[in-house]
Amino acid sequence: DCTIVKALYGKGRRAGLYSSYLLAVRDPTEKRLYTIGRVSNLPEETMNALSTIIEKTKTSEDEEGVFVKPSVVVEVTYQEIQETDEYTSGFALRVPKIVRFRTDKTVDEIDNVEKLRKLFELQYERYPSQSL
Protein backbone atom coordinates (compact mmCIF):
# COMPACT_ATOMS: atom_id res chain seq x y z
CA ASP A 1 0.00 0.00 0.00
CA CYS A 2 1.25 3.47 -0.86
CA THR A 3 0.02 7.03 -1.28
CA ILE A 4 -0.20 9.51 -4.14
CA VAL A 5 2.03 12.57 -3.72
CA LYS A 6 1.81 14.17 -7.17
CA ALA A 7 -0.54 14.15 -10.16
CA LEU A 8 1.21 14.61 -13.50
CA TYR A 9 -0.35 16.35 -16.49
CA GLY A 10 -1.23 14.26 -19.51
CA LYS A 11 -0.07 14.84 -23.06
CA GLY A 12 -1.74 14.31 -26.41
CA ARG A 13 -5.34 13.15 -26.07
CA ARG A 14 -5.00 13.30 -22.28
CA ALA A 15 -3.81 16.92 -22.26
CA GLY A 16 -5.63 18.91 -19.60
CA LEU A 17 -6.09 15.80 -17.45
CA TYR A 18 -3.95 14.18 -14.81
CA SER A 19 -2.77 11.00 -16.48
CA SER A 20 -0.15 9.58 -14.15
CA TYR A 21 0.45 9.68 -10.42
CA LEU A 22 3.64 9.65 -8.38
CA LEU A 23 3.52 7.05 -5.60
CA ALA A 24 5.33 7.03 -2.26
CA VAL A 25 5.91 4.88 0.82
CA ARG A 26 6.78 6.13 4.28
CA ASP A 27 9.79 6.12 6.54
CA PRO A 28 8.36 6.01 10.06
CA THR A 29 11.67 6.95 11.67
CA GLU A 30 12.18 10.13 9.67
CA LYS A 31 8.43 10.77 9.25
CA ARG A 32 8.98 11.34 5.51
CA LEU A 33 7.59 9.93 2.30
CA TYR A 34 9.84 8.45 -0.37
CA THR A 35 8.80 8.09 -4.00
CA ILE A 36 8.71 4.66 -5.63
CA GLY A 37 7.29 5.14 -9.12
CA ARG A 38 4.54 6.43 -11.33
CA VAL A 39 1.30 4.71 -12.15
CA SER A 40 -0.61 5.46 -15.37
CA ASN A 41 -3.03 3.89 -17.85
CA LEU A 42 -5.90 4.15 -15.41
CA PRO A 43 -9.52 3.64 -16.45
CA GLU A 44 -11.28 6.93 -17.15
CA GLU A 45 -13.63 6.57 -14.17
CA THR A 46 -10.64 6.12 -11.84
CA MET A 47 -8.91 9.15 -13.37
CA ASN A 48 -12.06 11.24 -12.88
CA ALA A 49 -12.41 10.16 -9.24
CA LEU A 50 -8.75 10.93 -8.58
CA SER A 51 -9.02 14.32 -10.32
CA THR A 52 -11.75 15.36 -7.89
CA ILE A 53 -9.58 14.36 -4.92
CA ILE A 54 -6.47 15.98 -6.42
CA GLU A 55 -8.23 19.32 -6.87
CA LYS A 56 -9.25 19.31 -3.20
CA THR A 57 -5.82 18.34 -1.86
CA LYS A 58 -3.32 20.12 -4.12
CA THR A 59 -0.65 22.08 -2.29
CA SER A 60 1.62 23.41 -5.07
CA GLU A 61 2.27 23.11 -8.76
CA ASP A 62 5.17 22.87 -11.21
CA GLU A 63 5.45 22.39 -14.97
CA GLU A 64 4.89 18.61 -14.68
CA GLY A 65 1.83 18.62 -12.45
CA VAL A 66 0.52 19.28 -8.96
CA PHE A 67 1.75 18.14 -5.57
CA VAL A 68 -0.96 16.96 -3.21
CA LYS A 69 -1.42 16.47 0.49
CA PRO A 70 -0.97 12.71 0.87
CA SER A 71 -4.41 11.35 1.69
CA VAL A 72 -5.26 8.72 -0.92
CA VAL A 73 -4.04 5.21 -0.08
CA VAL A 74 -3.86 2.73 -2.95
CA GLU A 75 -2.91 -0.92 -3.21
CA VAL A 76 -0.64 -1.58 -6.17
CA THR A 77 0.74 -4.59 -7.97
CA TYR A 78 3.96 -4.54 -9.98
CA GLN A 79 6.14 -6.80 -12.10
CA GLU A 80 9.33 -6.27 -10.12
CA ILE A 81 11.23 -3.83 -7.94
CA GLN A 82 14.40 -2.28 -9.33
CA GLU A 83 17.12 -0.17 -7.74
CA THR A 84 17.23 3.36 -9.14
CA ASP A 85 18.34 6.91 -8.44
CA GLU A 86 15.21 8.27 -10.14
CA TYR A 87 13.03 7.98 -7.03
CA THR A 88 13.87 9.11 -3.51
CA SER A 89 13.40 5.62 -2.03
CA GLY A 90 16.22 4.24 -4.17
CA PHE A 91 13.77 1.75 -5.67
CA ALA A 92 11.24 1.75 -8.51
CA LEU A 93 8.18 -0.38 -9.05
CA ARG A 94 8.24 -1.73 -12.59
CA VAL A 95 4.83 -1.52 -14.32
CA PRO A 96 2.79 -0.60 -11.24
CA LYS A 97 -1.01 -0.92 -11.41
CA ILE A 98 -3.58 0.32 -8.93
CA VAL A 99 -5.61 -2.63 -7.66
CA ARG A 100 -7.92 -0.69 -5.38
CA PHE A 101 -8.35 2.32 -3.17
CA ARG A 102 -7.73 1.55 0.51
CA THR A 103 -10.32 3.74 2.22
CA ASP A 104 -9.82 1.62 5.34
CA LYS A 105 -6.21 2.85 5.74
CA THR A 106 -4.55 6.16 6.47
CA VAL A 107 -1.22 7.41 5.16
CA ASP A 108 0.30 6.48 8.53
CA GLU A 109 -0.54 2.84 7.73
CA ILE A 110 1.00 2.57 4.26
CA ASP A 111 4.01 0.36 3.65
CA ASN A 112 7.44 1.61 4.55
CA VAL A 113 10.82 1.77 2.85
CA GLU A 114 12.12 -1.20 4.85
CA LYS A 115 9.31 -3.43 3.57
CA LEU A 116 10.09 -2.29 0.02
CA ARG A 117 13.75 -3.21 0.56
CA LYS A 118 12.76 -6.66 1.87
CA LEU A 119 10.45 -7.27 -1.09
CA PHE A 120 13.30 -6.26 -3.42
CA GLU A 121 15.62 -8.80 -1.77
CA LEU A 122 12.96 -11.54 -1.69
CA GLN A 123 12.35 -11.40 -5.44
CA TYR A 124 15.95 -12.58 -5.99
CA GLU A 125 15.61 -15.35 -3.42
CA ARG A 126 12.58 -16.65 -5.32
CA TYR A 127 14.23 -16.28 -8.72
CA PRO A 128 18.00 -16.57 -8.13
CA SER A 129 18.78 -16.88 -11.84
CA GLN A 130 17.67 -13.25 -12.25
CA SER A 131 20.18 -11.88 -9.76
CA LEU A 132 23.39 -10.35 -11.03
Phi, psi and omega in degrees: 000140181214181181235160177267129180245346180205141174252128184257139181293144177278168177232163179065231183290347177258014177299140181088354178243162169274123185244345174217160189225133180275127184257153179214154171244172186254161168239103186296333180290311182272351183054047179232163174252142180236131184287149184227356180151177179241139176248140180214192181057044179274151173300150184303321180295324177291318178299318180296317179297317179294322180301319178298315180294317182301315181299328181279339187243006183291141183246328178200175187217149169222188184293338181272332184168205182238140173274146182232156172292122181299116180215335181271124177253128180233148172263131181235150169251167182200162178279318178197169175250133180239151172282143181199157172263356184290328182244150188294341178284341186088001180228157176226137172278128178269126180053059178287147177224136175284125178271315180193162173277137180256079180289348178274357183238153174255171178299330178293347182253003180289168180293160183246171183300323180297319178296319178300317178299317179295318178297322177301313181293321181297325182298332178276337174289323180287324183232071186299335180292343180275346183284152182267000000 
